[in-house]
JSON list of C-alpha atoms in Angstrom, two decimals:
[
{"chain": "A", "resi": 1, "resn": "MET", "atom": "CA", "xyz": [-0.42, -0.21, 0.07]},
{"chain": "A", "resi": 2, "resn": "PHE", "atom": "CA", "xyz": [2.61, 2.69, 0.95]},
{"chain": "A", "resi": 3, "resn": "ARG", "atom": "CA", "xyz": [4.60, 1.49, -2.25]},
{"chain": "A", "resi": 4, "resn": "ARG", "atom": "CA", "xyz": [1.22, 2.70, -4.38]},
{"chain": "A", "resi": 5, "resn": "VAL", "atom": "CA", "xyz": [1.13, 5.51, -2.57]},
{"chain": "A", "resi": 6, "resn": "VAL", "atom": "CA", "xyz": [4.71, 6.92, -3.05]},
{"chain": "A", "resi": 7, "resn": "LEU", "atom": "CA", "xyz": [4.43, 5.95, -6.93]},
{"chain": "A", "resi": 8, "resn": "LEU", "atom": "CA", "xyz": [1.40, 7.68, -7.36]},
{"chain": "A", "resi": 9, "resn": "ALA", "atom": "CA", "xyz": [3.12, 10.51, -5.30]},
{"chain": "A", "resi": 10, "resn": "ILE", "atom": "CA", "xyz": [5.87, 10.48, -7.83]},
{"chain": "A", "resi": 11, "resn": "ALA", "atom": "CA", "xyz": [3.59, 10.11, -10.66]},
{"chain": "A", "resi": 12, "resn": "ILE", "atom": "CA", "xyz": [1.39, 13.26, -9.90]},
{"chain": "A", "resi": 13, "resn": "VAL", "atom": "CA", "xyz": [4.63, 15.07, -9.50]},
{"chain": "A", "resi": 14, "resn": "MET", "atom": "CA", "xyz": [5.89, 14.43, -12.67]},
{"chain": "A", "resi": 15, "resn": "PHE", "atom": "CA", "xyz": [2.65, 14.79, -14.65]},
{"chain": "A", "resi": 16, "resn": "VAL", "atom": "CA", "xyz": [2.68, 18.68, -13.01]},
{"chain": "A", "resi": 17, "resn": "VAL", "atom": "CA", "xyz": [6.63, 19.48, -14.41]},
{"chain": "A", "resi": 18, "resn": "GLY", "atom": "CA", "xyz": [5.92, 18.02, -17.31]},
{"chain": "A", "resi": 19, "resn": "VAL", "atom": "CA", "xyz": [2.36, 20.29, -17.78]},
{"chain": "A", "resi": 20, "resn": "HIS", "atom": "CA", "xyz": [4.75, 23.11, -16.17]},
{"chain": "A", "resi": 21, "resn": "PHE", "atom": "CA", "xyz": [7.38, 22.25, -18.94]},
{"chain": "A", "resi": 22, "resn": "TYR", "atom": "CA", "xyz": [4.87, 22.28, -21.83]},
{"chain": "A", "resi": 23, "resn": "ALA", "atom": "CA", "xyz": [2.90, 25.42, -20.91]},
{"chain": "A", "resi": 24, "resn": "HIS", "atom": "CA", "xyz": [6.36, 27.66, -20.10]},
{"chain": "A", "resi": 25, "resn": "HIS", "atom": "CA", "xyz": [8.78, 26.25, -22.34]},
{"chain": "A", "resi": 26, "resn": "VAL", "atom": "CA", "xyz": [9.63, 28.75, -25.55]},
{"chain": "A", "resi": 27, "resn": "TRP", "atom": "CA", "xyz": [10.10, 25.92, -28.45]},
{"chain": "A", "resi": 28, "resn": "ASN", "atom": "CA", "xyz": [13.15, 26.50, -31.11]},
{"chain": "A", "resi": 29, "resn": "PRO", "atom": "CA", "xyz": [13.71, 30.31, -29.44]},
{"chain": "A", "resi": 30, "resn": "VAL", "atom": "CA", "xyz": [14.59, 32.85, -31.80]},
{"chain": "A", "resi": 31, "resn": "PRO", "atom": "CA", "xyz": [18.44, 33.78, -32.06]},
{"chain": "A", "resi": 32, "resn": "ALA", "atom": "CA", "xyz": [19.23, 36.79, -30.16]},
{"chain": "A", "resi": 33, "resn": "GLY", "atom": "CA", "xyz": [19.72, 39.65, -32.48]},
{"chain": "A", "resi": 34, "resn": "THR", "atom": "CA", "xyz": [16.91, 38.44, -34.93]},
{"chain": "A", "resi": 35, "resn": "THR", "atom": "CA", "xyz": [15.02, 41.34, -36.41]},
{"chain": "A", "resi": 36, "resn": "ILE", "atom": "CA", "xyz": [11.89, 40.29, -38.33]},
{"chain": "A", "resi": 37, "resn": "ASP", "atom": "CA", "xyz": [9.76, 42.35, -40.92]},
{"chain": "A", "resi": 38, "resn": "ARG", "atom": "CA", "xyz": [6.52, 40.74, -41.17]},
{"chain": "A", "resi": 39, "resn": "ILE", "atom": "CA", "xyz": [4.04, 38.72, -39.03]},
{"chain": "A", "resi": 40, "resn": "VAL", "atom": "CA", "xyz": [1.27, 36.48, -40.38]},
{"chain": "A", "resi": 41, "resn": "VAL", "atom": "CA", "xyz": [-1.82, 35.01, -38.72]},
{"chain": "A", "resi": 42, "resn": "GLU", "atom": "CA", "xyz": [-3.75, 32.36, -39.91]},
{"chain": "A", "resi": 43, "resn": "LYS", "atom": "CA", "xyz": [-7.13, 32.40, -37.81]},
{"chain": "A", "resi": 44, "resn": "SER", "atom": "CA", "xyz": [-8.54, 29.29, -38.97]},
{"chain": "A", "resi": 45, "resn": "ALA", "atom": "CA", "xyz": [-5.23, 27.58, -38.12]},
{"chain": "A", "resi": 46, "resn": "ARG", "atom": "CA", "xyz": [-4.48, 29.60, -34.97]},
{"chain": "A", "resi": 47, "resn": "ASN", "atom": "CA", "xyz": [-1.37, 30.22, -35.95]},
{"chain": "A", "resi": 48, "resn": "LEU", "atom": "CA", "xyz": [1.30, 33.32, -36.07]},
{"chain": "A", "resi": 49, "resn": "SER", "atom": "CA", "xyz": [4.55, 33.14, -38.19]},
{"chain": "A", "resi": 50, "resn": "ILE", "atom": "CA", "xyz": [6.97, 35.22, -37.92]},
{"chain": "A", "resi": 51, "resn": "PHE", "atom": "CA", "xyz": [9.45, 36.21, -41.14]},
{"chain": "A", "resi": 52, "resn": "ALA", "atom": "CA", "xyz": [12.76, 37.80, -41.74]},
{"chain": "A", "resi": 53, "resn": "ASN", "atom": "CA", "xyz": [13.60, 38.38, -45.31]},
{"chain": "A", "resi": 54, "resn": "SER", "atom": "CA", "xyz": [10.35, 36.25, -46.68]},
{"chain": "A", "resi": 55, "resn": "LYS", "atom": "CA", "xyz": [12.00, 33.29, -44.99]},
{"chain": "A", "resi": 56, "resn": "LYS", "atom": "CA", "xyz": [9.44, 31.52, -42.38]},
{"chain": "A", "resi": 57, "resn": "LEU", "atom": "CA", "xyz": [11.21, 31.67, -38.81]},
{"chain": "A", "resi": 58, "resn": "LYS", "atom": "CA", "xyz": [8.75, 30.41, -36.37]},
{"chain": "A", "resi": 59, "resn": "THR", "atom": "CA", "xyz": [5.16, 29.49, -35.89]},
{"chain": "A", "resi": 60, "resn": "TYR", "atom": "CA", "xyz": [3.33, 30.12, -32.94]},
{"chain": "A", "resi": 61, "resn": "HIS", "atom": "CA", "xyz": [-0.10, 29.00, -31.52]},
{"chain": "A", "resi": 62, "resn": "VAL", "atom": "CA", "xyz": [-2.39, 31.25, -30.55]},
{"chain": "A", "resi": 63, "resn": "ALA", "atom": "CA", "xyz": [-5.73, 32.31, -29.07]},
{"chain": "A", "resi": 64, "resn": "LEU", "atom": "CA", "xyz": [-7.85, 34.49, -30.66]},
{"chain": "A", "resi": 65, "resn": "GLY", "atom": "CA", "xyz": [-11.21, 36.64, -30.23]},
{"chain": "A", "resi": 66, "resn": "ARG", "atom": "CA", "xyz": [-14.03, 34.81, -28.29]},
{"chain": "A", "resi": 67, "resn": "ASN", "atom": "CA", "xyz": [-16.11, 34.88, -31.70]},
{"chain": "A", "resi": 68, "resn": "PRO", "atom": "CA", "xyz": [-13.17, 34.12, -34.18]},
{"chain": "A", "resi": 69, "resn": "ILE", "atom": "CA", "xyz": [-15.02, 33.37, -37.79]},
{"chain": "A", "resi": 70, "resn": "GLY", "atom": "CA", "xyz": [-15.23, 36.07, -39.92]},
{"chain": "A", "resi": 71, "resn": "PRO", "atom": "CA", "xyz": [-13.40, 39.61, -39.94]},
{"chain": "A", "resi": 72, "resn": "LYS", "atom": "CA", "xyz": [-14.21, 41.93, -37.51]},
{"chain": "A", "resi": 73, "resn": "ARG", "atom": "CA", "xyz": [-16.78, 44.27, -38.36]},
{"chain": "A", "resi": 74, "resn": "GLU", "atom": "CA", "xyz": [-17.80, 46.52, -35.04]},
{"chain": "A", "resi": 75, "resn": "GLU", "atom": "CA", "xyz": [-16.57, 47.25, -31.40]},
{"chain": "A", "resi": 76, "resn": "GLY", "atom": "CA", "xyz": [-17.40, 44.12, -29.16]},
{"chain": "A", "resi": 77, "resn": "ASP", "atom": "CA", "xyz": [-18.09, 41.45, -31.68]},
{"chain": "A", "resi": 78, "resn": "MET", "atom": "CA", "xyz": [-15.43, 39.39, -29.95]},
{"chain": "A", "resi": 79, "resn": "LYS", "atom": "CA", "xyz": [-13.94, 39.19, -33.70]},
{"chain": "A", "resi": 80, "resn": "THR", "atom": "CA", "xyz": [-10.15, 39.53, -34.62]},
{"chain": "A", "resi": 81, "resn": "PRO", "atom": "CA", "xyz": [-9.65, 41.50, -37.80]},
{"chain": "A", "resi": 82, "resn": "GLU", "atom": "CA", "xyz": [-8.61, 40.42, -40.90]},
{"chain": "A", "resi": 83, "resn": "GLY", "atom": "CA", "xyz": [-6.60, 42.72, -42.97]},
{"chain": "A", "resi": 84, "resn": "ILE", "atom": "CA", "xyz": [-3.02, 44.13, -43.69]},
{"chain": "A", "resi": 85, "resn": "TYR", "atom": "CA", "xyz": [-1.63, 46.09, -41.04]},
{"chain": "A", "resi": 86, "resn": "THR", "atom": "CA", "xyz": [1.04, 47.26, -38.52]},
{"chain": "A", "resi": 87, "resn": "ILE", "atom": "CA", "xyz": [2.68, 47.26, -35.54]},
{"chain": "A", "resi": 88, "resn": "ASP", "atom": "CA", "xyz": [2.25, 50.62, -34.47]},
{"chain": "A", "resi": 89, "resn": "ALA", "atom": "CA", "xyz": [2.62, 50.82, -30.54]},
{"chain": "A", "resi": 90, "resn": "ARG", "atom": "CA", "xyz": [3.91, 48.93, -27.72]},
{"chain": "A", "resi": 91, "resn": "ASN", "atom": "CA", "xyz": [2.92, 48.82, -24.26]},
{"chain": "A", "resi": 92, "resn": "PRO", "atom": "CA", "xyz": [5.06, 47.20, -21.52]},
{"chain": "A", "resi": 93, "resn": "GLN", "atom": "CA", "xyz": [2.34, 48.21, -18.90]},
{"chain": "A", "resi": 94, "resn": "SER", "atom": "CA", "xyz": [-0.24, 46.24, -20.28]},
{"chain": "A", "resi": 95, "resn": "SER", "atom": "CA", "xyz": [-3.12, 44.39, -18.23]},
{"chain": "A", "resi": 96, "resn": "PHE", "atom": "CA", "xyz": [-2.24, 41.28, -20.39]},
{"chain": "A", "resi": 97, "resn": "HIS", "atom": "CA", "xyz": [2.24, 40.35, -20.37]},
{"chain": "A", "resi": 98, "resn": "LEU", "atom": "CA", "xyz": [3.12, 42.87, -22.47]},
{"chain": "A", "resi": 99, "resn": "ALA", "atom": "CA", "xyz": [1.15, 44.48, -25.75]},
{"chain": "A", "resi": 100, "resn": "LEU", "atom": "CA", "xyz": [2.09, 44.86, -29.24]},
{"chain": "A", "resi": 101, "resn": "HIS", "atom": "CA", "xyz": [-0.65, 47.50, -30.88]},
{"chain": "A", "resi": 102, "resn": "ILE", "atom": "CA", "xyz": [-2.09, 46.28, -34.32]},
{"chain": "A", "resi": 103, "resn": "SER", "atom": "CA", "xyz": [-2.67, 49.47, -36.29]},
{"chain": "A", "resi": 104, "resn": "TYR", "atom": "CA", "xyz": [-6.52, 48.63, -37.02]},
{"chain": "A", "resi": 105, "resn": "PRO", "atom": "CA", "xyz": [-8.94, 49.97, -37.58]},
{"chain": "A", "resi": 106, "resn": "SER", "atom": "CA", "xyz": [-7.94, 50.92, -41.23]},
{"chain": "A", "resi": 107, "resn": "ASP", "atom": "CA", "xyz": [-9.88, 53.65, -43.35]},
{"chain": "A", "resi": 108, "resn": "GLU", "atom": "CA", "xyz": [-11.09, 50.84, -44.85]},
{"chain": "A", "resi": 109, "resn": "ASP", "atom": "CA", "xyz": [-12.60, 49.02, -41.99]},
{"chain": "A", "resi": 110, "resn": "ASN", "atom": "CA", "xyz": [-13.50, 52.59, -40.89]},
{"chain": "A", "resi": 111, "resn": "ALA", "atom": "CA", "xyz": [-15.50, 53.17, -43.73]},
{"chain": "A", "resi": 112, "resn": "ARG", "atom": "CA", "xyz": [-17.17, 49.35, -43.90]},
{"chain": "A", "resi": 113, "resn": "ALA", "atom": "CA", "xyz": [-18.33, 50.30, -39.85]},
{"chain": "A", "resi": 114, "resn": "ALA", "atom": "CA", "xyz": [-19.41, 53.68, -40.60]},
{"chain": "A", "resi": 115, "resn": "ASP", "atom": "CA", "xyz": [-21.85, 52.52, -43.69]},
{"chain": "A", "resi": 116, "resn": "ARG", "atom": "CA", "xyz": [-23.19, 50.45, -41.18]},
{"chain": "A", "resi": 117, "resn": "GLY", "atom": "CA", "xyz": [-24.04, 52.74, -38.46]},
{"chain": "A", "resi": 118, "resn": "VAL", "atom": "CA", "xyz": [-21.69, 51.29, -36.14]},
{"chain": "A", "resi": 119, "resn": "ALA", "atom": "CA", "xyz": [-17.81, 52.14, -34.65]},
{"chain": "A", "resi": 120, "resn": "ALA", "atom": "CA", "xyz": [-15.14, 49.59, -36.06]},
{"chain": "A", "resi": 121, "resn": "GLY", "atom": "CA", "xyz": [-13.90, 49.29, -32.56]},
{"chain": "A", "resi": 122, "resn": "PHE", "atom": "CA", "xyz": [-10.05, 50.08, -31.60]},
{"chain": "A", "resi": 123, "resn": "ASP", "atom": "CA", "xyz": [-6.93, 48.40, -29.34]},
{"chain": "A", "resi": 124, "resn": "ILE", "atom": "CA", "xyz": [-6.30, 45.42, -31.12]},
{"chain": "A", "resi": 125, "resn": "MET", "atom": "CA", "xyz": [-3.46, 43.97, -30.09]},
{"chain": "A", "resi": 126, "resn": "ILE", "atom": "CA", "xyz": [-0.40, 40.93, -29.83]},
{"chain": "A", "resi": 127, "resn": "HIS", "atom": "CA", "xyz": [-0.44, 40.31, -26.07]},
{"chain": "A", "resi": 128, "resn": "GLY", "atom": "CA", "xyz": [0.51, 37.63, -23.55]},
{"chain": "A", "resi": 129, "resn": "ILE", "atom": "CA", "xyz": [-1.59, 36.37, -20.96]},
{"chain": "A", "resi": 130, "resn": "GLN", "atom": "CA", "xyz": [-3.55, 38.56, -18.50]},
{"chain": "A", "resi": 131, "resn": "ASN", "atom": "CA", "xyz": [-1.56, 39.99, -15.49]},
{"chain": "A", "resi": 132, "resn": "GLY", "atom": "CA", "xyz": [-1.55, 37.17, -12.49]},
{"chain": "A", "resi": 133, "resn": "ARG", "atom": "CA", "xyz": [-2.71, 34.63, -14.71]},
{"chain": "A", "resi": 134, "resn": "GLY", "atom": "CA", "xyz": [0.58, 33.88, -16.63]},
{"chain": "A", "resi": 135, "resn": "TRP", "atom": "CA", "xyz": [0.56, 30.71, -14.65]},
{"chain": "A", "resi": 136, "resn": "ILE", "atom": "CA", "xyz": [-2.05, 28.83, -17.38]},
{"chain": "A", "resi": 137, "resn": "GLY", "atom": "CA", "xyz": [0.90, 29.23, -20.08]},
{"chain": "A", "resi": 138, "resn": "ALA", "atom": "CA", "xyz": [0.25, 27.42, -23.17]},
{"chain": "A", "resi": 139, "resn": "LEU", "atom": "CA", "xyz": [-3.24, 26.06, -21.81]},
{"chain": "A", "resi": 140, "resn": "HIS", "atom": "CA", "xyz": [-4.76, 29.41, -22.53]},
{"chain": "A", "resi": 141, "resn": "ARG", "atom": "CA", "xyz": [-5.17, 28.04, -26.06]},
{"chain": "A", "resi": 142, "resn": "TRP", "atom": "CA", "xyz": [-7.73, 25.52, -25.16]},
{"chain": "A", "resi": 143, "resn": "HIS", "atom": "CA", "xyz": [-10.61, 28.22, -26.24]},
{"chain": "A", "resi": 144, "resn": "ASP", "atom": "CA", "xyz": [-10.35, 31.72, -27.99]},
{"chain": "A", "resi": 145, "resn": "TRP", "atom": "CA", "xyz": [-10.76, 33.88, -25.03]},
{"chain": "A", "resi": 146, "resn": "THR", "atom": "CA", "xyz": [-9.61, 37.42, -25.99]},
{"chain": "A", "resi": 147, "resn": "ALA", "atom": "CA", "xyz": [-12.02, 40.38, -27.13]},
{"chain": "A", "resi": 148, "resn": "GLY", "atom": "CA", "xyz": [-10.59, 40.15, -30.74]},
{"chain": "A", "resi": 149, "resn": "CYS", "atom": "CA", "xyz": [-7.20, 40.28, -30.11]},
{"chain": "A", "resi": 150, "resn": "ILE", "atom": "CA", "xyz": [-4.31, 37.36, -30.47]},
{"chain": "A", "resi": 151, "resn": "ALA", "atom": "CA", "xyz": [-3.26, 35.65, -27.49]},
{"chain": "A", "resi": 152, "resn": "LEU", "atom": "CA", "xyz": [0.27, 34.26, -26.81]},
{"chain": "A", "resi": 153, "resn": "THR", "atom": "CA", "xyz": [1.95, 32.94, -23.57]},
{"chain": "A", "resi": 154, "resn": "ASP", "atom": "CA", "xyz": [3.89, 35.36, -21.70]},
{"chain": "A", "resi": 155, "resn": "GLU", "atom": "CA", "xyz": [7.02, 33.91, -22.55]},
{"chain": "A", "resi": 156, "resn": "GLU", "atom": "CA", "xyz": [6.00, 33.81, -26.49]},
{"chain": "A", "resi": 157, "resn": "ILE", "atom": "CA", "xyz": [5.19, 37.21, -26.35]},
{"chain": "A", "resi": 158, "resn": "GLU", "atom": "CA", "xyz": [8.57, 38.14, -24.76]},
{"chain": "A", "resi": 159, "resn": "GLU", "atom": "CA", "xyz": [10.26, 36.55, -27.03]},
{"chain": "A", "resi": 160, "resn": "LEU", "atom": "CA", "xyz": [8.15, 38.34, -30.19]},
{"chain": "A", "resi": 161, "resn": "TRP", "atom": "CA", "xyz": [8.32, 41.70, -28.44]},
{"chain": "A", "resi": 162, "resn": "ARG", "atom": "CA", "xyz": [12.17, 41.20, -28.94]},
{"chain": "A", "resi": 163, "resn": "VAL", "atom": "CA", "xyz": [12.52, 40.62, -32.55]},
{"chain": "A", "resi": 164, "resn": "THR", "atom": "CA", "xyz": [9.82, 43.08, -33.83]},
{"chain": "A", "resi": 165, "resn": "PRO", "atom": "CA", "xyz": [10.60, 46.58, -34.67]},
{"chain": "A", "resi": 166, "resn": "ASP", "atom": "CA", "xyz": [7.25, 49.21, -34.66]},
{"chain": "A", "resi": 167, "resn": "GLY", "atom": "CA", "xyz": [6.58, 49.66, -38.47]},
{"chain": "A", "resi": 168, "resn": "THR", "atom": "CA", "xyz": [6.32, 45.56, -38.73]},
{"chain": "A", "resi": 169, "resn": "THR", "atom": "CA", "xyz": [3.72, 44.30, -41.49]},
{"chain": "A", "resi": 170, "resn": "VAL", "atom": "CA", "xyz": [0.68, 42.24, -39.82]},
{"chain": "A", "resi": 171, "resn": "GLU", "atom": "CA", "xyz": [-1.41, 40.17, -42.63]},
{"chain": "A", "resi": 172, "resn": "ILE", "atom": "CA", "xyz": [-4.42, 38.48, -40.70]},
{"chain": "A", "resi": 173, "resn": "ARG", "atom": "CA", "xyz": [-5.64, 35.39, -42.80]},
{"chain": "A", "resi": 174, "resn": "PRO", "atom": "CA", "xyz": [-9.28, 34.02, -42.35]}
]
């Protein structure tokens, strides 16, 4: 009986360590000194890929807005936009561990929303996990949970923050 309890305890500890490693490990880290020039988000695959000189360097798995199918049409629709934007600001004091601001809405996004008599929305970011909840790690990707943003783990957004200059092109595909 004692032996079973010890084996169970060891198994539980190994499981917890394994889950923690999976949830917080940065796989295939981008080399120091790397600078990217393009980000491509494929919403249907829940992937964010980074490029330098047309060469794909890495792909991250992401969580999107709670209502991810289709382009963002108005404020509060919980959709992640689709289109070509840029990284136009960064927020190191974000409520979500680091945030790279995407230039949504474009003039076209604003015009489409105005034609419908609604606001297009704003503050679309690529960010980490909500402050205080970083322990979730990669498990945050089990479902789409943002209000329209693109979410990575805290460790992943730290890496992306490091390699992404302001002005980087962001293409968000369906």
